[in-house]
Coordinates of C-alpha atoms in Angstrom, one line a residue:
Chain U
M66 CA -85.5 -6.7 -7.4
P67 CA -88.8 -5.9 -9.2
V68 CA -88.5 -4.5 -12.7
T69 CA -90.2 -1.1 -12.7
I70 CA -89.6 0.3 -16.2
K71 CA -89.8 -2.0 -19.1
V72 CA -89.1 -0.6 -22.6
K73 CA -89.5 -3.0 -25.5
S74 CA -88.3 -2.3 -29.1
L75 CA -89.4 1.3 -29.0
Y76 CA -89.7 3.1 -32.3
K77 CA -90.5 6.7 -33.0
S78 CA -90.5 8.5 -36.3
F79 CA -91.5 12.0 -37.1
G80 CA -92.3 11.8 -40.8
P81 CA -89.2 10.7 -42.5
I82 CA -87.0 11.2 -39.4
H83 CA -86.4 8.1 -37.3
A84 CA -85.8 9.5 -33.9
V85 CA -85.7 6.3 -31.9
R86 CA -85.0 2.9 -33.6
G87 CA -85.8 -0.2 -31.6
V88 CA -84.6 0.7 -28.1
S89 CA -85.1 -1.9 -25.4
F90 CA -84.1 -1.8 -21.7
D91 CA -85.3 -2.5 -18.2
V92 CA -84.8 -0.4 -15.1
N93 CA -85.1 -2.1 -11.7
R94 CA -85.9 -0.5 -8.3
G95 CA -82.6 0.6 -6.7
E96 CA -81.0 1.4 -10.0
V97 CA -79.9 4.8 -11.4
L98 CA -79.7 4.6 -15.1
G99 CA -77.6 7.2 -16.9
F100 CA -78.9 8.0 -20.4
L101 CA -76.0 9.2 -22.6
G102 CA -75.7 10.2 -26.2
P103 CA -74.9 13.1 -28.5
N104 CA -77.4 15.9 -29.0
G105 CA -80.4 14.7 -31.1
A106 CA -79.7 11.1 -30.3
G107 CA -83.2 10.4 -29.1
K108 CA -82.7 10.6 -25.4
S109 CA -85.4 13.1 -24.7
T110 CA -87.7 11.5 -27.2
T111 CA -87.4 8.2 -25.4
M112 CA -88.0 9.9 -22.0
K113 CA -91.1 11.6 -23.5
M114 CA -92.4 8.2 -24.5
I115 CA -91.8 6.6 -21.1
T116 CA -93.7 9.5 -19.4
G117 CA -96.6 9.3 -21.9
F118 CA -96.1 12.7 -23.5
L119 CA -95.3 11.1 -26.9
E120 CA -97.0 8.1 -28.5
P121 CA -94.5 5.6 -29.7
T122 CA -94.8 4.6 -33.4
S123 CA -94.3 1.0 -32.2
G124 CA -93.1 -0.9 -29.2
T125 CA -94.2 -0.8 -25.6
V126 CA -93.4 0.9 -22.4
E127 CA -94.5 -0.5 -19.1
V128 CA -94.1 1.3 -15.8
N129 CA -95.0 -0.5 -12.6
G130 CA -96.8 -3.1 -14.7
Y131 CA -99.0 -0.5 -16.5
D132 CA -98.8 -0.1 -20.2
V133 CA -98.3 3.6 -20.9
R134 CA -100.7 3.5 -23.9
E135 CA -103.4 1.5 -22.3
N136 CA -103.3 3.1 -18.9
P137 CA -101.6 6.5 -19.2
L138 CA -103.0 8.1 -16.1
A139 CA -101.8 5.2 -13.8
V140 CA -98.3 5.6 -15.3
K141 CA -98.4 9.4 -14.9
R142 CA -99.5 9.0 -11.3
S143 CA -96.5 6.9 -10.3
V144 CA -93.9 8.8 -12.3
G145 CA -92.1 12.0 -11.4
Y146 CA -90.8 13.7 -14.5
L147 CA -88.5 16.7 -15.1
P148 CA -88.9 17.6 -18.7
E149 CA -86.1 19.1 -20.8
G150 CA -85.5 22.7 -19.8
A151 CA -87.6 22.4 -16.6
P152 CA -90.7 24.2 -17.9
A153 CA -92.9 25.8 -15.2
Y154 CA -95.6 28.5 -15.1
G155 CA -93.5 31.6 -14.9
E156 CA -96.1 33.9 -13.5
M157 CA -96.6 31.7 -10.4
T158 CA -94.6 31.9 -7.2
V159 CA -92.7 28.8 -6.3
R160 CA -95.1 28.3 -3.4
S161 CA -98.2 28.4 -5.5
F162 CA -96.7 26.3 -8.2
L163 CA -95.8 23.5 -5.7
N164 CA -99.3 23.8 -4.2
F165 CA -100.8 23.4 -7.7
I166 CA -98.7 20.2 -8.2
A167 CA -99.8 19.0 -4.8
D168 CA -103.4 19.5 -5.8
I169 CA -103.0 17.6 -9.0
R170 CA -101.0 14.9 -7.3
Q171 CA -103.9 14.7 -4.8
L172 CA -101.7 15.2 -1.7
T173 CA -104.2 16.0 1.1
G174 CA -104.4 16.4 4.8
S175 CA -101.6 17.2 7.2
S176 CA -99.0 15.2 5.2
R177 CA -99.5 17.6 2.3
Q178 CA -97.9 20.7 3.9
K179 CA -95.3 18.6 5.6
R180 CA -94.2 17.1 2.3
I181 CA -94.1 20.5 0.6
D182 CA -91.9 21.9 3.4
E183 CA -89.7 18.8 3.3
V184 CA -89.1 19.0 -0.4
V185 CA -88.5 22.8 -0.2
D186 CA -85.9 22.0 2.4
I187 CA -84.2 19.1 0.6
I188 CA -84.0 21.0 -2.7
N189 CA -82.9 24.2 -0.9
I190 CA -85.4 26.6 -2.5
K191 CA -86.7 28.2 0.7
S192 CA -85.1 31.5 0.0
V193 CA -87.1 32.0 -3.3
I194 CA -90.4 30.4 -2.2
D195 CA -92.4 33.6 -2.7
Q196 CA -90.7 34.8 -5.9
S197 CA -92.3 34.3 -9.2
I198 CA -90.6 31.5 -11.2
E199 CA -89.9 33.8 -14.2
T200 CA -87.6 35.9 -12.0
L201 CA -85.5 33.0 -10.9
S202 CA -82.0 32.1 -12.1
K203 CA -81.5 29.0 -14.3
G204 CA -80.2 27.0 -11.4
F205 CA -83.2 27.8 -9.2
K206 CA -85.7 27.1 -12.0
R207 CA -84.1 23.7 -12.5
R208 CA -84.4 23.0 -8.8
V209 CA -88.1 24.0 -8.8
G210 CA -88.5 21.5 -11.6
I211 CA -86.8 18.7 -9.5
A212 CA -89.0 19.7 -6.5
Q213 CA -92.1 19.3 -8.7
A214 CA -91.0 15.9 -9.9
I215 CA -90.3 14.4 -6.4
L216 CA -93.2 16.1 -4.5
H217 CA -95.4 13.0 -4.5
D218 CA -92.5 10.7 -3.6
P219 CA -92.9 8.6 -6.8
N220 CA -91.1 5.3 -7.1
V221 CA -90.1 6.1 -10.7
L222 CA -88.2 9.3 -11.5
I223 CA -87.3 10.4 -15.0
L224 CA -85.0 13.4 -15.0
D225 CA -84.0 15.0 -18.3
E226 CA -80.7 16.8 -17.6
P227 CA -81.3 17.5 -13.9
T228 CA -77.9 19.2 -13.4
D229 CA -77.9 21.4 -16.5
G230 CA -77.3 25.0 -15.6
L231 CA -76.4 24.3 -12.0
D232 CA -73.1 25.5 -10.5
P233 CA -70.6 22.9 -9.2
N234 CA -71.9 23.0 -5.7
Q235 CA -75.5 22.6 -6.7
K236 CA -74.5 19.8 -9.1
H237 CA -72.9 18.0 -6.2
E238 CA -76.1 18.5 -4.1
V239 CA -78.4 17.2 -6.8
R240 CA -76.1 14.1 -7.3
N241 CA -76.2 13.4 -3.6
L242 CA -80.0 13.7 -3.6
I243 CA -80.3 11.3 -6.5
K244 CA -78.1 8.8 -4.8
E245 CA -80.0 9.1 -1.6
M246 CA -83.3 8.6 -3.3
S247 CA -82.1 5.7 -5.4
E248 CA -82.5 3.1 -2.7
D249 CA -86.2 2.6 -3.2
K250 CA -86.8 4.1 -6.6
A251 CA -86.0 3.4 -10.2
I252 CA -84.3 6.5 -11.6
V253 CA -83.5 7.5 -15.2
I254 CA -81.3 10.6 -15.8
S255 CA -80.0 12.0 -19.0
T256 CA -76.8 13.9 -19.0
H257 CA -73.9 15.2 -21.1
I258 CA -71.5 15.1 -18.2
L259 CA -69.8 11.8 -18.3
E260 CA -68.2 12.1 -14.8
E261 CA -71.7 12.2 -13.5
V262 CA -72.3 8.7 -14.8
D263 CA -69.4 7.5 -12.8
A264 CA -70.5 9.5 -9.7
V265 CA -74.2 8.6 -9.5
C266 CA -75.3 5.9 -12.0
S267 CA -75.3 2.2 -11.4
R268 CA -75.8 1.6 -15.1
A269 CA -75.3 3.5 -18.3
I270 CA -76.9 3.4 -21.6
I271 CA -75.6 5.1 -24.7
I272 CA -77.8 5.9 -27.7
A273 CA -76.9 7.6 -30.9
S274 CA -79.0 8.3 -33.9
G275 CA -81.9 6.5 -32.1
E276 CA -80.1 3.2 -31.6
L277 CA -78.9 1.6 -28.4
L278 CA -75.2 1.2 -28.6
F279 CA -74.2 0.3 -25.0
D280 CA -75.8 -1.0 -21.9
G281 CA -73.7 -1.8 -18.9
T282 CA -72.2 -0.5 -15.7
P283 CA -70.0 2.6 -15.7
T284 CA -67.0 0.4 -14.9
E285 CA -67.7 -1.7 -18.1
L286 CA -68.0 1.5 -20.0
I287 CA -64.7 2.7 -18.9
A288 CA -63.2 -0.7 -19.7
R289 CA -64.1 -0.1 -23.3
S290 CA -61.3 2.4 -23.5
E291 CA -57.7 1.1 -23.4
R292 CA -56.9 4.4 -21.7
H293 CA -59.5 3.9 -19.0
D294 CA -61.0 7.2 -19.8
I295 CA -64.8 7.5 -19.9
D296 CA -64.8 10.4 -22.4
H297 CA -62.6 8.3 -24.7
A298 CA -64.9 5.3 -24.4
F299 CA -68.0 7.5 -25.2
R300 CA -66.3 8.9 -28.3
L301 CA -65.2 5.5 -29.4
I302 CA -68.7 4.0 -29.1
T303 CA -70.7 6.9 -30.6
T304 CA -68.4 7.7 -33.5
E305 CA -68.0 4.1 -34.5
N306 CA -71.7 4.0 -34.9
T307 CA -72.1 7.0 -37.2
N308 CA -69.5 5.5 -39.6
E309 CA -71.5 2.3 -39.7
N310 CA -74.6 4.3 -40.3
R311 CA -73.2 6.1 -43.2
E312 CA -72.1 2.8 -44.8
S313 CA -75.4 1.1 -44.2
A314 CA -77.3 4.1 -45.5
A315 CA -75.2 4.4 -48.7
P316 CA -76.5 1.5 -50.7
Chain G
M289 CA -109.5 17.7 -5.3
S290 CA -110.2 16.6 -8.9
A291 CA -107.7 17.4 -11.6
L292 CA -110.2 19.5 -13.5
F293 CA -110.8 21.7 -10.5
S294 CA -107.0 22.0 -9.7
I295 CA -106.4 23.2 -13.3
Y296 CA -109.4 25.6 -13.1
K297 CA -108.1 27.1 -9.8
R298 CA -104.6 27.5 -11.1
E299 CA -105.7 29.1 -14.3
F300 CA -108.3 31.4 -12.8
T301 CA -105.9 32.8 -10.1
S302 CA -103.2 33.2 -12.8
Y303 CA -105.3 35.9 -14.4
F304 CA -105.1 38.1 -11.4
V305 CA -101.3 37.8 -10.7
T306 CA -100.6 39.4 -14.0
P307 CA -101.8 42.8 -15.2
V308 CA -103.9 41.0 -17.9
A309 CA -107.0 40.8 -15.8
Y310 CA -107.0 44.4 -14.7
V311 CA -106.3 45.8 -18.1
F312 CA -109.0 43.7 -19.6
I313 CA -111.6 44.6 -17.0
V314 CA -110.9 48.3 -17.2
I315 CA -111.1 48.3 -21.0
F316 CA -114.2 46.2 -21.0
L317 CA -116.0 48.5 -18.6
F318 CA -114.8 51.6 -20.4
M319 CA -116.0 50.3 -23.8
T320 CA -119.4 49.1 -22.6
G321 CA -119.8 52.6 -21.2
I322 CA -119.0 54.3 -24.5
F323 CA -121.2 52.0 -26.5
T324 CA -124.1 52.3 -24.2
F325 CA -124.1 56.0 -23.7
Y326 CA -122.8 57.4 -27.0
I327 CA -123.6 54.9 -29.7
G328 CA -126.5 53.2 -28.0
A329 CA -128.0 56.6 -27.0
F330 CA -129.0 55.2 -23.6
F331 CA -130.4 58.6 -22.3
E332 CA -132.0 59.7 -25.6
T333 CA -134.2 56.6 -25.9
N334 CA -135.9 57.5 -22.7
Q335 CA -136.6 53.9 -21.8
A336 CA -135.7 52.2 -18.6
D337 CA -134.1 49.2 -20.0
L338 CA -130.6 47.9 -20.8
E339 CA -131.1 47.1 -24.4
P340 CA -128.6 49.8 -25.6
F341 CA -126.1 48.1 -23.2
F342 CA -126.6 44.5 -24.4
R343 CA -127.0 45.4 -28.1
F344 CA -123.2 45.9 -28.5
H345 CA -122.0 42.9 -26.5
P346 CA -121.4 40.7 -29.6
W347 CA -119.1 43.4 -31.1
L348 CA -117.2 44.0 -27.9
Y349 CA -116.7 40.2 -27.4
L350 CA -115.5 40.0 -31.0
F351 CA -112.2 41.7 -30.0
L352 CA -112.1 41.2 -26.3
I353 CA -112.8 37.5 -26.0
P354 CA -110.0 36.4 -28.4
A355 CA -107.7 38.6 -26.3
I356 CA -108.5 36.3 -23.3
S357 CA -108.5 33.0 -25.2
M358 CA -105.4 33.5 -27.3
R359 CA -103.1 32.6 -24.5
L360 CA -105.0 29.5 -23.2
W361 CA -103.0 26.9 -25.2
S362 CA -100.6 28.9 -27.4
D363 CA -98.7 29.9 -24.3
E364 CA -98.6 26.4 -22.9
R365 CA -97.1 25.2 -26.2
K366 CA -94.7 28.1 -26.6
S367 CA -93.3 27.9 -23.1
G368 CA -93.2 24.1 -23.0
T369 CA -95.4 23.8 -19.9
I370 CA -97.7 21.7 -22.0
E371 CA -95.2 18.9 -21.5
L372 CA -95.4 19.3 -17.8
L373 CA -99.2 19.5 -17.9
M374 CA -99.6 16.5 -20.1
T375 CA -97.3 14.3 -18.0
L376 CA -99.2 15.1 -14.8
P377 CA -102.1 12.7 -14.1
V378 CA -104.6 14.8 -16.0
S379 CA -106.7 13.8 -19.0
I380 CA -106.7 16.2 -21.9
T381 CA -110.4 16.6 -21.6
D382 CA -110.0 17.7 -18.0
A383 CA -107.3 20.2 -18.9
V384 CA -109.3 21.7 -21.8
I385 CA -112.5 22.0 -19.8
G386 CA -110.7 23.3 -16.7
K387 CA -108.9 26.0 -18.6
Y388 CA -112.0 26.9 -20.5
L389 CA -114.2 27.3 -17.4
A390 CA -111.5 29.4 -15.8
A391 CA -111.6 31.8 -18.8
W392 CA -115.4 31.8 -18.7
S393 CA -115.5 32.6 -15.0
F394 CA -113.1 35.4 -15.6
T395 CA -115.5 36.8 -18.3
A396 CA -118.3 36.4 -15.8
V397 CA -116.4 38.6 -13.3
A398 CA -115.9 41.3 -16.0
L399 CA -119.6 41.1 -16.9
F400 CA -120.6 41.2 -13.2
L401 CA -118.6 44.4 -12.7
T402 CA -120.9 46.2 -15.1
F403 CA -123.5 46.3 -12.3
P404 CA -123.3 50.1 -11.9
M405 CA -125.2 50.1 -15.2
W406 CA -128.0 48.1 -13.6
I407 CA -128.0 50.4 -10.6
T408 CA -128.2 53.5 -12.9
V409 CA -131.2 52.2 -14.8
N410 CA -132.9 51.3 -11.6
Y411 CA -132.2 54.7 -10.2
L412 CA -133.6 56.4 -13.3
G413 CA -136.7 54.3 -13.8
N414 CA -138.5 51.1 -13.2
P415 CA -137.0 48.5 -15.6
D416 CA -138.0 44.9 -15.7
N417 CA -135.2 43.3 -13.7
T418 CA -136.0 39.7 -14.8
V419 CA -135.5 40.9 -18.4
I420 CA -132.1 42.3 -17.4
L421 CA -131.1 39.2 -15.5
A422 CA -132.1 37.0 -18.5
S423 CA -130.1 39.3 -20.8
Y424 CA -127.0 39.0 -18.6
L425 CA -127.3 35.2 -18.6
G426 CA -127.7 35.2 -22.4
S427 CA -124.7 37.5 -22.8
L428 CA -122.6 35.2 -20.7
I429 CA -123.6 32.1 -22.7
M430 CA -122.7 33.9 -25.9
A431 CA -119.4 34.9 -24.4
G432 CA -118.9 31.2 -23.7
G433 CA -119.4 30.5 -27.4
F434 CA -116.8 33.0 -28.4
L435 CA -114.4 31.6 -25.8
A436 CA -114.8 28.0 -27.0
I437 CA -113.9 29.1 -30.5
G438 CA -110.9 31.1 -29.2
S439 CA -109.7 28.3 -27.0
C440 CA -109.8 25.8 -29.9
I441 CA -107.9 28.2 -32.2
S442 CA -105.2 28.9 -29.7
A443 CA -104.5 25.1 -29.6
F444 CA -103.5 25.2 -33.2
T445 CA -100.6 27.7 -32.9
K446 CA -97.7 28.7 -30.6
S447 CA -98.2 32.3 -31.6
Q448 CA -100.7 34.3 -29.5
V449 CA -100.9 36.9 -32.3
I450 CA -102.0 34.4 -34.9
A451 CA -104.4 32.8 -32.4
F452 CA -105.9 36.3 -31.8
V453 CA -106.3 37.2 -35.5
I454 CA -107.7 33.9 -36.6
S455 CA -110.2 33.8 -33.7
V456 CA -111.4 37.3 -34.5
V457 CA -112.0 36.3 -38.1
I458 CA -113.9 33.1 -37.2
C459 CA -115.9 34.9 -34.5
F460 CA -116.7 37.6 -37.0
M461 CA -118.0 35.0 -39.5
F462 CA -120.2 33.5 -36.7
I463 CA -121.6 36.9 -35.8
L464 CA -122.5 37.8 -39.4
S465 CA -123.2 34.3 -40.9
G466 CA -126.8 35.4 -41.6
F467 CA -125.7 38.5 -43.5
P468 CA -124.7 39.0 -47.2
M469 CA -121.0 39.3 -46.6
V470 CA -120.8 35.7 -45.4
I471 CA -123.7 34.2 -47.3
D472 CA -122.4 35.6 -50.7
I473 CA -119.3 33.5 -50.3
F474 CA -121.4 30.4 -50.4
K475 CA -124.3 31.6 -52.6
S476 CA -122.8 30.8 -56.0
W477 CA -122.2 27.1 -55.3
A478 CA -123.9 25.8 -52.1
P479 CA -127.5 24.5 -52.1
Q480 CA -130.2 26.5 -50.3
A481 CA -130.3 24.0 -47.4
V482 CA -126.6 24.7 -46.7
L483 CA -127.3 28.5 -46.9
D484 CA -130.1 28.2 -44.4
A485 CA -127.9 26.2 -42.1
I486 CA -125.1 28.8 -42.3
A487 CA -127.6 31.6 -41.8
S488 CA -128.9 29.9 -38.7
F489 CA -125.4 29.9 -37.1
S490 CA -125.5 33.7 -36.7
F491 CA -124.7 34.9 -33.2
L492 CA -126.6 38.1 -33.9
T493 CA -129.8 36.2 -34.7
H494 CA -129.5 34.0 -31.6
F495 CA -128.7 37.0 -29.5
T496 CA -131.7 39.1 -30.8
S497 CA -134.2 37.5 -28.5
I498 CA -131.7 37.2 -25.7
K499 CA -131.1 40.9 -25.5
K500 CA -134.8 41.5 -25.2
G501 CA -134.7 39.2 -22.2
V502 CA -136.3 36.2 -23.8
I503 CA -134.3 33.0 -23.2
D504 CA -135.4 30.7 -25.9
I505 CA -134.4 27.1 -25.3
R506 CA -133.3 26.8 -29.0
D507 CA -130.8 29.6 -28.5
V508 CA -129.5 27.9 -25.4
I509 CA -129.2 24.6 -27.2
Y510 CA -127.5 26.4 -30.1
F511 CA -124.8 28.0 -27.9
S512 CA -124.3 24.8 -25.8
A513 CA -123.8 22.7 -28.9
L514 CA -121.4 25.3 -30.4
I515 CA -119.4 25.2 -27.2
A516 CA -119.3 21.4 -27.0
F517 CA -118.3 21.2 -30.6
W518 CA -115.3 23.6 -30.4
L519 CA -114.1 22.1 -27.1
Y520 CA -114.2 18.7 -28.6
V521 CA -112.1 19.9 -31.6
N522 CA -109.9 21.6 -29.0
V523 CA -109.2 18.2 -27.3
V524 CA -108.5 16.5 -30.6
V525 CA -106.1 19.2 -31.7
I526 CA -104.2 19.1 -28.4
E527 CA -104.0 15.3 -28.7
A528 CA -102.5 15.6 -32.1
K529 CA -100.3 18.6 -31.8
K530 CA -99.1 18.7 -28.1
A531 CA -95.6 17.7 -28.9
S532 CA -95.0 19.4 -32.3

C-alpha cells in the first residue's frame, strides 16, 4: 500500500504555547485513522498543518509525495478537508456553494453536474439544496461541509469532527460513508466519540498536550485496558501523560 | 475556470443575495443627488457639465467605500470561512485580487447607475461628453484606491466596525494629505522633502484634474501604485494573520 500522508516530527508553537510537540505518523491508502485526544490536545492544529492552513514551526508534512510547504497548491488540490465547525458562506444556497467549490476544484464538462448530483444524493442534502446555508440546522451544515470536502473525489480526506452535531441516524450514515470511501483513500478523522473509533477506524492515534501517546489498531487500544473498555483505555493513556508532564515540567 | 475568477464570481454575486447591495446603491444614488443639486448648486451654475456631481465623489467614497470593504476579510476571519478558502487550491494573491475586483466591479455598478445624471445634463444643454466619460473613469480609479485601503485594513481585524472606522480615518488622511490638518502633524519634525511627498499623496489633488475631465498619466500611475501597494500589504497581512 502506498503511503499517502507522511507526517515527520511536527512541531507547532504559538508564542510560549507548544501546541504540537514532535508528532510523527504515516497514513496509507485504504486506512481510516482516528485522531483522538482531549480538547486542546493539538488535533485540529495538526490537521491544519497537514492541509496547509498553518505553517509548522518545524517538521515536514508530505501528501501524495508533495511537501506541503514547498508545494501547497498541489497538496490542496489532492486533499478534501472539513475544517473544525464546518465553516461555509452562510448567505449562499447549498447549490451555489457546491457550484463555487466545483469551480475552484476545476470540475468541468458533463461530469461536473453529475458529480454534484451524486454527492448531494450520497450526503442526503437534496431537500435543502436551495436553502441558504445560514438557515440550516447544525446537522445539515456539517453535511454540507462533508459534501464540499468529497466533491472532487480526493484520495486524501481530512475530516475534523465529521459527526459532531449529527443525530444518531446521521452519525450512522456518515460512518458508513467513511467506511465505503476508505477503500481507495487515506482518511483522517478526529472525534471525541470513542465507539466511533471501533466502528470505522482501522487505526487510532491518541495525542494529548501536543504529544503522540498511542498509535495502533482499535483492538490494541482496547487491550490496553484490563477491563477491555475503550473509554477506560483512553483515560488511562491520557491521564498518565498529564501526570508525567507535571513532573517533567516541575524542575 | 481560474481560481481568481471563481472567487471573483462568488464574491460579486454574494453582494446581490443580501440587502447590502441594494441599500448601498440606493444610498449612493440618493447622496450623489443631494450633493449635486443642493450643495453643488447644479442648476444655479448654469453650466452644462457634471463638475458639481464629480466634485463630491471623494467625500462620498470616504464613508461609502469603507462600508463595502469592511466585510471583505473581517467576515472571512470571523466566520472561519478563511480556513476553507485557504485550504482550497487558491493562492492568497488570487484570493485578494479576486475579492478586490469583485468589490470594485460592484462600485462600478453603483457608479453606472448614476447615468440619469448624464441624461439630465444632456437634456438641458450640450456638455462635452468625452469630459464626462473621462471623469467617470477617473472617479472609478479613485474608488479603486479607497477600496484597496479598505480591503487591506479589513484583513487586520475580525471586527467589521473596527475595519470601517480605521479605513475611514486612513482614507480621510489620504484625501487631505496636502492640507494643514495632516501636514501640521509632520511639520515640526519631518524634512521638507517628506512633507512634499506626503502632500503629493492627496486624493483631492490627484482628483482635481480628473474631475475636469483631464486624465493625466501621472494621476493614473499614482492611483495604480497606491492600489498595488495596499493589495500587496493585504496579501502579507493575510499570510501572517489568517489563522490567528
